[in-house]
Every structure is written in C-alpha cells, then in structure tokens.
RNA sequence: GCGGGUGUGGCGGAAUUGGUAGACGCGCUGGACUCAAAAUCCAGUUCUGGCGACAGAGUGUCGGUUCGAGUCCGACCACCCGCACCA
C-alpha cells in the first residue's frame, strides 16, 4: 500500500503557488468584492508556537475560502518587532537586539512558509525597520499638532538597583525581577495620548461592531467605564499649611452622602505628599504602598489598609458633622479625583474598611419591604434599589431620584456638581527603553519641547549602544541625544523615550494596504481595503491592543490619513492551546517529548523513572508542556497539523493538544489520499455530462455530497471548523461505504463517485491545501485548486423526503415513526398513537393531550 | 479585589437554538488479514441492572418555569482569561 508523501508534495505545491503568485493582492479595486483577512501579527520570538499555528490556520482557511467564493483577498503578514524580549536577549547573550530580531524573523518566516499559508509575502513588514517607524514618527508629529498627545507626570515602577523602570510583569511580589530590590514608585514626565477625548466615540462605536464577539464589546465598554455621578467638595480642617482647604471627591452614589462615615485619599494624592513632609508615619505608609507596584491587580488584592490623618472633612449637607480622612491603599489616584467618601452600608469595600477601623455603618437606603426600625447591615453592604431614609431632604426618594436631588442641592450650596467620569485613562506611550521607536521630540532649554522637523525623519536608533549597564541605554549614549534645537539652534537634547510597542500595532493593518509607499498610506489603497473584514487573534488582546487600534484609527482619520471609522469590522478571538503537564519524582516539570510509556502503558521518563501526570494547562515554558510545531510539521506535515488544529475543538475555545489527536489527523490524510487514488482510474473524464440513470445508492451518495457542501459552507462561514471537519469525515465514510458496496459500477455510479471525490477535494482545500491540490490533480485537474471556485450545493438534493419523528409519552422517549416530510399533524398523531409502546401506556384511557411539532416530535400527555 | 468567560461519556466535542443527548474523532474491547507486527478493514463502546427484549438514571451542584430543559430563570461550586510598562 503506497502512502502520501507529504514532504515532497508540500514543498511542490508551495513552490507552485509562489510561482503562480496566487496570493498577491491588487492595490485597489479589481472589480471583485474585497475581503481583508488579517491575523494578529507575531512577535518574532524565534520560533512559531502552537498558538501561531492555530491563529494562522484559522486565518488561512478564511482567506482561501473567501478567494474561492470570488473575493479579492488581502492576507498579509508582518512582524511586531520592537519590544522587551530583544533587550533581555541582548543582556543575556550579548547579541544586538536588531541582529537577534532579524534572525528570529528569518527563522519564523521560513516556518510560516512551511505551513503553506495563502499569504501575500510581497507585503511583509517589520515594525523595527526605519521605513516603517518613520511614518509612526510623522503620525506622532501630526497628533502633537492636533493636540492628541501631551506630556504629564505619572508614576512608574522604579528599580533602585538597576536604575531602570520596570514593567508590571517585572515586579514580582514588590521586588525587581533581576535585582530583587524593593520596587519604588517614581514620578516621571511622559508622553500621553488623549484617548479619553474619544471615550464617548469609542464606547458608542461598539454598537456598530456587530461582527465582534459580544464579550469583547462588553469588556471594552466596562474598561471605558462611563459613569454618571457627582463631584463633591468637602471643606477640610487640619490640613498641612499652605494646602487648599478643599477635598474633591467623585462618587456615583451622591444619594448615600448621609451614610458617609469617612473620606479616603490615594497614597499618591498631592495631599498625602504634603502630609508626608510633616509626618514620618505618613511617609512610611506611602512608601509601603509604593512597594505594591503600579498594577491595579496588586493594589486591589492587597489587604485594605488605611492610615488615619489629622484632617477632618466637613459634611456638605450636615453643618456639625465632620468625617475622618484616611490615606487608603485601595484608592487609585488615576480614577476620579484620587479621593473618595466612604458609605459603608452601601459599598462592600467601604464596609470592609469600616469594620476594620471601627467606623460607623449607617444605612440610608432601605430595601423594598424592609422595616426601617430593624434593617441593619451585617457582613454585606446593600447595593440594590430602595428608598432613601435617615437622609433629611432625600427621605422617601428612590435611589435614582435621590441622586438627582442630592446633586441639585450640592450645586445650590456650591459644594459640588453633577459629573460624568470615565474609568478609561489617557494612554501613556513613553517607555524608557532602547528597542522601540524613538519619540521625535527635542528638549531645548529655551524653547521647551520642540518637535523634530519632518525633513529630519526618521529619527533612527543608534546601533552602537551598551545594553549591559543600568538605566535607559538611549539616555546613556554619549552622543545620540545631542542635537541643536531646530527652533533656536542652541544645544539641546533628544527625547530618549521610545514608544510603547502598542503604538506600532495600532496602525500596521493599514500599512499593509500600501506597504512600500513613501507616505504612510496611499489613500486609494487604504480606503479600498479598510476596514479589515476579519481580524483574528487571542482573547488576551480584547481590551488594550484592540482599543488602542480603534483610537488610532479615529485619530488618523481626524488627521486626514484615512477614511475608516473602525479598523476591524469583524473580530474572532481564538482559544489557547493546552497540554497535559508532567512532573518527575523531584517535582521537575518534564517536556512531553521526554515522556515514554513502560510496558504496562504507564508514563515514565526516558530513563524509566515514574511520571506524575498533571492536569492540562495552557502551553507555557514555565510548565515545560509545549510541543514544537516545527517538529510536528517535520514528522506529520503541515496539512496534518492544520487539520488537527481545526478538528474537535471549536476555535474560540481552548484546545487540548494530544499525540493521539495528531496521529488520528495524519491517518485521515492518508485515508483521503487512498480514497481518491484508488478510485481515480475508474472515473469518467472531468466535466462529463451526468448519465441518465442514477441508482438509489448513487443518489444517496449524491445527497450526502450536496448536504456536505451546504453544511461545510455554513460551518466555515460561522467559524465552526470542528463541525466542518466532522462533516468531511462523514462524507469520507459515505464514500468508503459506497465503494465497498459496489463491486461492478455503472456509468452513473462512476459519475457520482467523481462528483463526490471532486467535492471532497474542493471542500478540503482551505483546510489542507497541499493534499487537496494533490487530490485535485489526481482527479484530472489541470489548474491549481487554489484558483478554483467553491462548490455549489444543489438545494433539491439537500432536503430529506423522509423524516424520523420522535414519539414521547410525558416527555419521555418511547419510540420513533418514519413519515414523509411535512406530513399533516393528524397523520403524525395517528402514527404515534399506533406505536405498541405508546398503545400499551394508553390502556387505561385516552391521552389528555397530544402535542405535535411537525417534522420533529409527538408528545403524548397522559 | 474588579471585569469577562467556560463546565455534556474514559477523552476532545455535537445537538437544526426549547423538541430523539452523545454526531464526528480519539481511546478502549472483540474480530478479519498476517508466520508475526505495523498499516488497513469490520463490529461494539454514556452509566446501572438484565442472557435478552427491556427498564431506570444521566449534560458542574441545588431549586424553578414548561407537555417537554444541555438549552430559559434563580442561587451556588470549580476552573480559565484580562486588569493599563509582556506581547
């Protein structure tokens, strides 16, 4: 029995596609409808991982399918080439970030090409290339002119030993990952994008993104977090000298002001800093808070702690009431005004705080049906609807009305005003790193901040850089930052911050439309192709990357670069790849490659030691449970890897990688090949007319074939690749059965067999393109399958004429009856009642009720 | 902590969106072919009881709505993702 040689064939067909330039997209309209399919571009870490294989397989299926459906498809690839890992590699291995990155790109490009992706490689871009980032610098200058970027001070994690700013992931339990030194917080003047100017537009625009997953839209909406409420001004007593006597607080619950029992300010609040100057205990407390780092997760999961200050805040409505003011570690400076008032009865966090510091808990919202005399708060704050009480002029108002009344009174008294607050903060884009796009600005002692003139772009990174020492390498470079002020000519310094790498990924999808243009975007190309029709990537980008790209698109539109409102019309978020974990007796994580089976089938190490099998987890280096796609493709071929990726698990869900699964996929590839090659010699010539007489078995195969076309088409459209795979399995099963069943085939049989096999090859094309090309050629195809049209299902053949209807008694299945499609309800009813199993149960009398759902079910109620 | 999600046989999953739970695949069991193995082919495979026809149970847990619930509602449990300097 001969076998399909994937190695030979995959190389052969990849070369054929390249030679035919099948996947090169036109720059503009070529008369066909356009379809832009894009997967999130990879960070060039050096090798592709299984997540890439899944991502690019999904995108490739869509790209090839849409091409077969007659679309003009743009499907490009590039590299998200700036970022921290290149600098880490430089520190560890002494290799220059550029060299490391470019070598990684070369290696990964070769791996991706080996997957047989239908990509227009002529459009490849790398964000670390000056011909890419020069346009980004121009955009920055335009944003600056348009007031979309500005400088302000903000806090960063500072490693006092390495003299460097740390990313949140580099802060581990309050310490720097390399130095182990306790992390401090520092204030730094940095560049920000005014994404908050677009908060309403970004929020309201979500409604137009009907082809985005609901969950992503919800996450973005919550992230933007528009909330209506009030700013309340508390007069202060006991504040440090020289500090204003007013504390500004934002609240969404002005209706609960009468339940207030304290105020709290953020450790980063200016008032806290002023207090710290006079009070060592305050300074110590602030320093302790700073060690948590800047991540919201760390701050909010830490134990709630507060420090009572000498300050008192006067209640805006109650003359003789004043509240203690705390500094509290859970109050965020970045949200609202960096200060809150606490109403323990109606906010859980405030309640926890009040219990800890023994503050009064006074309920002011009465739940419906509760008795005001007995209602009390125990361990749970009451956050629901109700009526105001214990609240003077607010008494008996609903929560909603009380809010409005409280705001009106605040305004009247000059103690506050209605306000809309967003959770969204402006986007800090400054990074104190080498391997990023230089921010094109100059600091002049006389002129202040001066933009780099456009004619001087790009501002290129220097090559001669020392990454081994502490601090920002660009700032330490002896000459790079020395420059004359473009405005006054005096000696000045370049900005040594580089952009957040989210900057590059915020516009790359648009650059693909005209990747070699001298300007960022050729207008005709970008207006033709945008928005991306289908964007595909991991759910982990649900908020940040996708929100920044949306902001960028709106900002670029405002600056006249393009016409699109939104970058991605359709979004699909795929799940992660998981694998079992293995541990040796010493607790060391073992790679799946190192696991053997002993004669009893138990897992052991290569040297025979027992292995503990752990639960399946996301593939990661730390758990050592990764499987290298290169090895899989080498052993089984790209088609097998792609097929397994698409089988079983729905693409939005996490998938389980197993050795048995990949072997099953491999066997199916072989089976398809046998199915076609063994039948090929017996078939009529391609394009022969259908013979007059088709026997019953052949007709049934035709029905199966056309049903498969309809089902697979629907499944691909809906991203249900696992179902498409199952349907193709079923067609293969039907074909096997047909071939075994017919010893001598009529002309009709042979014709139907050809139709079915051709369909099989076409339907497989987007998923396993190399094998499908080979099958296609074996069946007499003279052109590339990659250029062929998608098959059409004949509607007359996809509908069954006979239906099996389920018969239930009291909802419990008791049998089935076969009926012609669309039989009248009475016929179904009679047939159901005639069933012996039903008749037996009806011995005691007639049914109380019979429910008939046509073509589905008959339920007899007794 | 806050926000978002997931949960169905031994395993991955399917279920026309309220109508025959377990399609399809993996694994396992038995058989055919073979000196033997691999490959391939055939049959079986939710669980419990029964030789059997069959009966009962069953979609994370508990409760509800309905002629009928994996699907809808309420409460809970477990696990996963994100949290603004990883990308």
Coordinates of N, CA, C and O in Angstrom, one line a residue, chain A residues 476-583:
Chain A
X476 N 21.9 57.0 28.1 CA 23.3 56.9 28.4 C 24.3 57.0 27.2 O 25.5 57.1 27.4
X477 N 23.7 57.0 26.0 CA 24.5 57.0 24.8 C 25.3 58.4 24.8 O 24.7 59.4 25.0
X478 N 26.6 58.3 24.5 CA 27.4 59.6 24.7 C 27.0 60.7 23.7 O 27.1 61.9 24.1
X479 N 26.6 60.4 22.5 CA 26.3 61.5 21.6 C 24.9 61.5 21.0 O 24.5 62.6 20.5
X480 N 24.2 60.4 21.0 CA 23.0 60.3 20.2 C 22.0 61.4 20.5 O 21.3 62.0 19.6
X481 N 21.9 61.7 21.8 CA 20.8 62.7 22.1 C 21.2 64.1 22.0 O 20.4 65.0 22.1
X482 N 22.5 64.3 21.6 CA 23.0 65.7 21.5 C 22.6 66.2 20.1 O 22.9 65.6 19.1
X483 N 21.9 67.3 20.1 CA 21.3 67.9 18.9 C 21.1 69.4 19.1 O 21.0 69.9 20.2
X484 N 21.1 70.1 18.0 CA 20.8 71.5 18.0 C 19.3 71.7 18.0 O 18.6 71.0 17.3
X485 N 18.8 72.7 18.7 CA 17.4 72.9 18.7 C 17.0 73.4 17.4 O 17.6 74.3 16.8
X486 N 16.0 72.8 16.8 CA 15.6 73.1 15.4 C 15.0 74.6 15.4 O 14.9 75.1 14.3
X487 N 14.6 75.1 16.5 CA 13.9 76.4 16.5 C 15.0 77.5 16.7 O 15.0 78.4 16.0
X488 N 15.8 77.3 17.8 CA 16.7 78.4 18.1 C 18.2 78.1 17.8 O 19.1 79.0 17.9
X489 N 18.5 76.8 17.6 CA 19.8 76.5 17.2 C 20.7 76.2 18.4 O 21.9 75.8 18.2
X490 N 20.2 76.4 19.6 CA 21.1 76.2 20.8 C 21.2 74.7 21.0 O 20.5 73.9 20.5
X491 N 22.2 74.3 21.8 CA 22.4 72.9 22.1 C 21.2 72.4 22.9 O 20.7 73.0 23.8
X492 N 20.7 71.2 22.4 CA 19.5 70.7 23.1 C 19.7 69.2 23.1 O 20.7 68.6 22.7
X493 N 18.7 68.5 23.7 CA 18.8 67.0 23.9 C 17.5 66.4 23.2 O 16.4 66.9 23.3
X494 N 17.8 65.3 22.6 CA 16.7 64.5 22.0 C 15.9 63.8 23.1 O 16.5 63.5 24.2
X495 N 14.6 63.6 22.9 CA 13.8 62.7 23.7 C 14.4 61.3 23.7 O 14.7 60.8 22.6
X496 N 14.7 60.8 24.8 CA 15.3 59.4 24.8 C 14.3 58.3 25.1 O 14.6 57.2 25.1
X497 N 13.0 58.7 25.3 CA 12.0 57.7 25.5 C 11.6 57.1 24.1 O 11.7 57.9 23.1
X498 N 11.2 55.9 24.1 CA 10.7 55.3 22.9 C 9.2 55.0 23.1 O 8.7 55.0 24.2
X499 N 8.5 54.6 22.0 CA 7.1 54.4 22.1 C 6.8 53.0 22.7 O 7.5 52.0 22.4
X500 N 5.7 52.9 23.4 CA 5.1 51.7 23.8 C 4.9 50.9 22.5 O 4.5 51.4 21.4
X501 N 5.2 49.6 22.5 CA 5.1 48.8 21.3 C 3.6 48.7 20.8 O 3.4 48.2 19.7
X502 N 2.7 49.0 21.6 CA 1.3 49.0 21.2 C 1.1 50.1 20.1 O 0.1 50.1 19.4
X503 N 2.0 51.1 20.1 CA 2.0 52.1 19.1 C 2.1 51.5 17.7 O 1.3 51.8 16.8
X504 N 3.1 50.7 17.5 CA 3.3 50.0 16.2 C 2.1 49.2 15.7 O 1.7 49.2 14.6
X505 N 1.6 48.5 16.7 CA 0.5 47.5 16.4 C -0.9 48.3 16.2 O -1.9 47.6 15.9
X506 N -0.8 49.6 16.4 CA -2.1 50.3 16.3 C -2.4 50.8 14.9 O -3.5 51.3 14.6
X507 N -1.4 50.6 14.0 CA -1.7 51.0 12.6 C -1.1 50.1 11.5 O -1.3 50.4 10.3
X508 N -0.5 49.0 11.9 CA 0.1 48.1 10.9 C -0.9 47.5 9.9 O -0.5 47.4 8.7
X509 N -2.1 47.3 10.4 CA -3.1 46.8 9.5 C -3.4 47.7 8.3 O -3.8 47.3 7.2
X510 N -3.2 49.0 8.5 CA -3.4 50.0 7.5 C -2.2 50.1 6.6 O -2.3 50.3 5.3
X511 N -1.0 49.9 7.1 CA 0.2 49.9 6.3 C 0.3 48.8 5.3 O 0.9 48.9 4.2
X512 N -0.3 47.7 5.6 CA -0.3 46.5 4.7 C -1.0 46.9 3.4 O -0.8 46.2 2.4
X513 N -1.8 47.9 3.4 CA -2.5 48.3 2.1 C -1.6 48.8 1.1 O -1.8 48.7 -0.1
X514 N -0.5 49.5 1.6 CA 0.5 50.1 0.7 C 1.8 50.0 1.4 O 2.4 51.1 1.8
X515 N 2.4 48.8 1.5 CA 3.5 48.6 2.5 C 4.8 49.3 2.0 O 5.7 49.4 2.8
X516 N 4.9 49.6 0.7 CA 6.2 50.2 0.3 C 6.1 51.6 -0.1 O 7.0 52.2 -0.6
X517 N 4.9 52.2 0.2 CA 4.7 53.6 -0.2 C 5.6 54.5 0.6 O 6.0 54.3 1.7
X518 N 5.9 55.7 -0.1 CA 6.8 56.7 0.6 C 6.1 57.4 1.7 O 6.7 57.9 2.6
X519 N 4.8 57.5 1.6 CA 4.0 58.0 2.7 C 3.3 56.8 3.4 O 3.4 55.7 2.9
X520 N 2.8 57.1 4.6 CA 2.3 56.0 5.4 C 1.3 55.2 4.7 O 1.4 53.9 4.6
X521 N 0.3 55.8 4.1 CA -0.8 55.1 3.4 C -1.1 55.8 2.0 O -1.3 57.0 2.0
X522 N -1.1 55.0 1.0 CA -1.7 55.5 -0.3 C -3.2 55.6 -0.1 O -3.8 54.6 0.2
X523 N -3.7 56.8 -0.3 CA -5.1 57.0 0.1 C -6.0 56.0 -0.6 O -6.9 55.4 0.0
X524 N -5.8 55.8 -1.9 CA -6.7 54.9 -2.6 C -6.7 53.5 -2.1 O -7.7 52.8 -1.9
X525 N -5.4 53.0 -1.7 CA -5.3 51.6 -1.3 C -5.9 51.5 0.1 O -6.6 50.5 0.4
X526 N -5.6 52.4 1.0 CA -6.1 52.3 2.4 C -7.6 52.4 2.4 O -8.3 51.7 3.2
X527 N -8.2 53.3 1.6 CA -9.6 53.4 1.6 C -10.3 52.3 0.9 O -11.5 51.9 1.2
X528 N -9.6 51.6 0.0 CA -10.2 50.4 -0.7 C -10.2 49.3 0.3 O -11.3 48.6 0.4
X529 N -9.1 49.0 1.0 CA -9.0 47.8 1.8 C -9.6 47.9 3.2 O -10.1 46.9 3.8
X530 N -9.5 49.1 3.8 CA -10.0 49.2 5.2 C -11.6 49.3 5.2 O -12.1 49.9 4.3
X531 N -12.2 48.9 6.3 CA -11.6 48.2 7.4 C -11.3 46.7 7.1 O -11.7 46.2 6.1
X532 N -10.5 46.2 8.0 CA -10.2 44.7 7.9 C -11.5 44.0 8.1 O -12.3 44.3 9.0
X533 N -11.8 43.1 7.1 CA -13.1 42.4 7.2 C -13.1 41.3 8.3 O -14.1 41.1 8.9
X534 N -12.0 40.7 8.5 CA -11.9 39.7 9.5 C -10.6 39.7 10.2 O -9.6 39.5 9.5
X535 N -10.6 40.1 11.5 CA -9.4 40.1 12.3 C -9.4 38.9 13.2 O -10.5 38.6 13.7
X536 N -8.3 38.3 13.4 CA -8.3 37.0 14.2 C -7.1 37.0 15.1 O -6.0 37.3 14.7
X537 N -7.4 36.8 16.4 CA -6.3 36.7 17.4 C -6.8 36.3 18.7 O -7.9 35.9 18.9
X538 N -5.9 36.4 19.7 CA -6.2 35.9 21.0 C -7.1 36.8 21.8 O -7.0 38.0 21.7
X539 N -7.8 36.2 22.7 CA -8.8 37.0 23.6 C -8.0 37.9 24.5 O -8.5 38.9 25.0
X540 N -6.7 37.6 24.8 CA -5.9 38.4 25.7 C -5.8 39.8 25.2 O -5.4 40.7 26.0
X541 N -6.0 40.0 23.9 CA -5.9 41.4 23.4 C -7.3 42.1 23.4 O -7.4 43.2 22.8
X542 N -8.3 41.5 24.0 CA -9.6 42.0 24.0 C -9.7 43.5 24.3 O -10.5 44.2 23.7
X543 N -9.0 44.0 25.2 CA -9.1 45.4 25.6 C -8.0 46.2 25.0 O -8.2 47.1 24.1
X544 N -6.8 46.0 25.5 CA -5.7 47.0 25.2 C -5.4 47.2 23.7 O -5.7 48.3 23.1
X545 N -4.9 46.2 23.1 CA -4.5 46.4 21.7 C -5.7 46.8 20.8 O -5.5 47.7 20.0
X546 N -6.8 46.2 21.0 CA -7.9 46.5 20.2 C -8.5 47.9 20.4 O -9.0 48.5 19.5
X547 N -8.4 48.3 21.6 CA -8.9 49.7 22.0 C -7.9 50.7 21.4 O -8.3 51.7 20.8
X548 N -6.6 50.5 21.6 CA -5.6 51.4 21.0 C -5.7 51.5 19.5 O -5.6 52.6 19.0
X549 N -5.9 50.4 18.9 CA -6.0 50.4 17.4 C -7.3 51.2 17.0 O -7.3 51.9 16.0
X550 N -8.3 51.0 17.7 CA -9.6 51.8 17.4 C -9.3 53.3 17.6 O -9.7 54.1 16.8
X551 N -8.7 53.6 18.7 CA -8.3 55.0 19.0 C -7.5 55.6 17.8 O -7.7 56.7 17.3
X552 N -6.4 54.8 17.5 CA -5.5 55.3 16.4 C -6.2 55.5 15.1 O -6.0 56.5 14.4
X553 N -7.1 54.6 14.8 CA -7.9 54.8 13.5 C -8.7 56.1 13.5 O -8.7 56.9 12.6
X554 N -9.3 56.4 14.7 CA -10.1 57.6 14.8 C -9.1 58.9 14.7 O -9.5 59.9 14.1
X555 N -8.0 58.8 15.4 CA -7.0 59.9 15.4 C -6.5 60.1 14.0 O -6.3 61.2 13.6
X556 N -6.1 59.0 13.3 CA -5.6 59.1 12.0 C -6.6 59.7 11.0 O -6.3 60.5 10.1
X557 N -7.9 59.3 11.2 CA -8.9 59.9 10.4 C -9.0 61.4 10.6 O -9.1 62.2 9.7
X558 N -8.9 61.8 11.9 CA -9.0 63.2 12.2 C -7.8 64.0 11.6 O -8.0 65.1 11.2
X559 N -6.7 63.3 11.5 CA -5.5 63.9 10.9 C -5.4 63.8 9.4 O -4.4 64.1 8.8
X560 N -6.5 63.2 8.8 CA -6.6 63.2 7.4 C -5.8 62.0 6.7 O -5.5 62.1 5.5
X561 N -5.5 61.0 7.4 CA -4.8 59.9 6.8 C -5.7 58.9 6.1 O -5.2 58.2 5.2
X562 N -6.8 58.6 6.6 CA -7.7 57.6 6.1 C -9.2 57.9 6.3 O -9.5 58.9 7.0
X563 N -10.1 57.1 5.8 CA -11.5 57.4 6.0 C -12.2 56.5 6.9 O -13.4 56.7 7.2
X564 N -11.6 55.4 7.3 CA -12.3 54.4 8.1 C -12.6 54.9 9.5 O -11.8 55.6 10.1
X565 N -13.8 54.5 10.0 CA -14.1 54.9 11.4 C -13.6 53.8 12.4 O -13.2 54.2 13.5
X566 N -13.6 52.6 11.9 CA -13.2 51.5 12.8 C -12.2 50.6 12.0 O -12.3 50.5 10.8
X567 N -11.1 50.1 12.7 CA -10.1 49.3 12.0 C -10.6 47.9 11.6 O -10.3 47.4 10.5
X568 N -11.4 47.3 12.5 CA -11.7 45.9 12.3 C -13.3 45.6 12.3 O -13.9 45.7 13.3
X569 N -13.8 45.4 11.1 CA -15.3 45.2 11.0 C -15.7 43.9 11.7 O -16.7 43.8 12.3
X570 N -14.8 42.9 11.5 CA -15.1 41.5 12.1 C -14.0 41.1 13.0 O -12.8 41.4 12.6
X571 N -14.3 40.5 14.1 CA -13.2 40.0 15.0 C -13.5 38.6 15.4 O -14.7 38.3 15.7
X572 N -12.5 37.8 15.5 CA -12.7 36.5 16.0 C -11.6 36.2 17.0 O -10.4 36.5 16.7
X573 N -11.9 35.8 18.2 CA -10.9 35.5 19.2 C -10.8 34.0 19.5 O -11.8 33.4 19.9
X574 N -9.6 33.5 19.2 CA -9.4 32.1 19.4 C -9.0 31.7 20.8 O -8.4 32.6 21.5
X575 N -9.2 30.5 21.1 CA -8.8 30.0 22.4 C -7.3 29.6 22.4 O -6.6 29.6 21.4
X576 N -6.8 29.2 23.6 CA -5.4 28.8 23.7 C -5.2 27.3 23.5 O -6.1 26.5 23.5
X577 N -3.9 26.9 23.4 CA -3.6 25.5 23.2 C -3.1 25.0 24.6 O -2.2 25.6 25.2
X578 N -3.7 23.9 25.0 CA -3.3 23.3 26.3 C -2.7 22.0 26.1 O -2.9 21.3 25.1
X579 N -2.0 21.5 27.1 CA -1.4 20.2 27.1 C -1.3 19.7 28.5 O -1.1 20.5 29.4
X580 N -1.4 18.4 28.6 CA -1.1 17.7 29.9 C 0.2 18.2 30.5 O 1.1 18.5 29.7
X581 N 0.4 18.2 31.8 CA 1.7 18.5 32.4 C 2.3 17.3 33.0 O 1.5 16.4 33.4
X582 N 3.6 17.2 33.0 CA 4.3 16.1 33.6 C 5.3 16.5 34.6 O 6.0 17.5 34.4
X583 N 5.4 15.7 35.7 CA 6.3 16.0 36.8 C 7.1 14.8 37.1 O 6.5 13.7 37.1

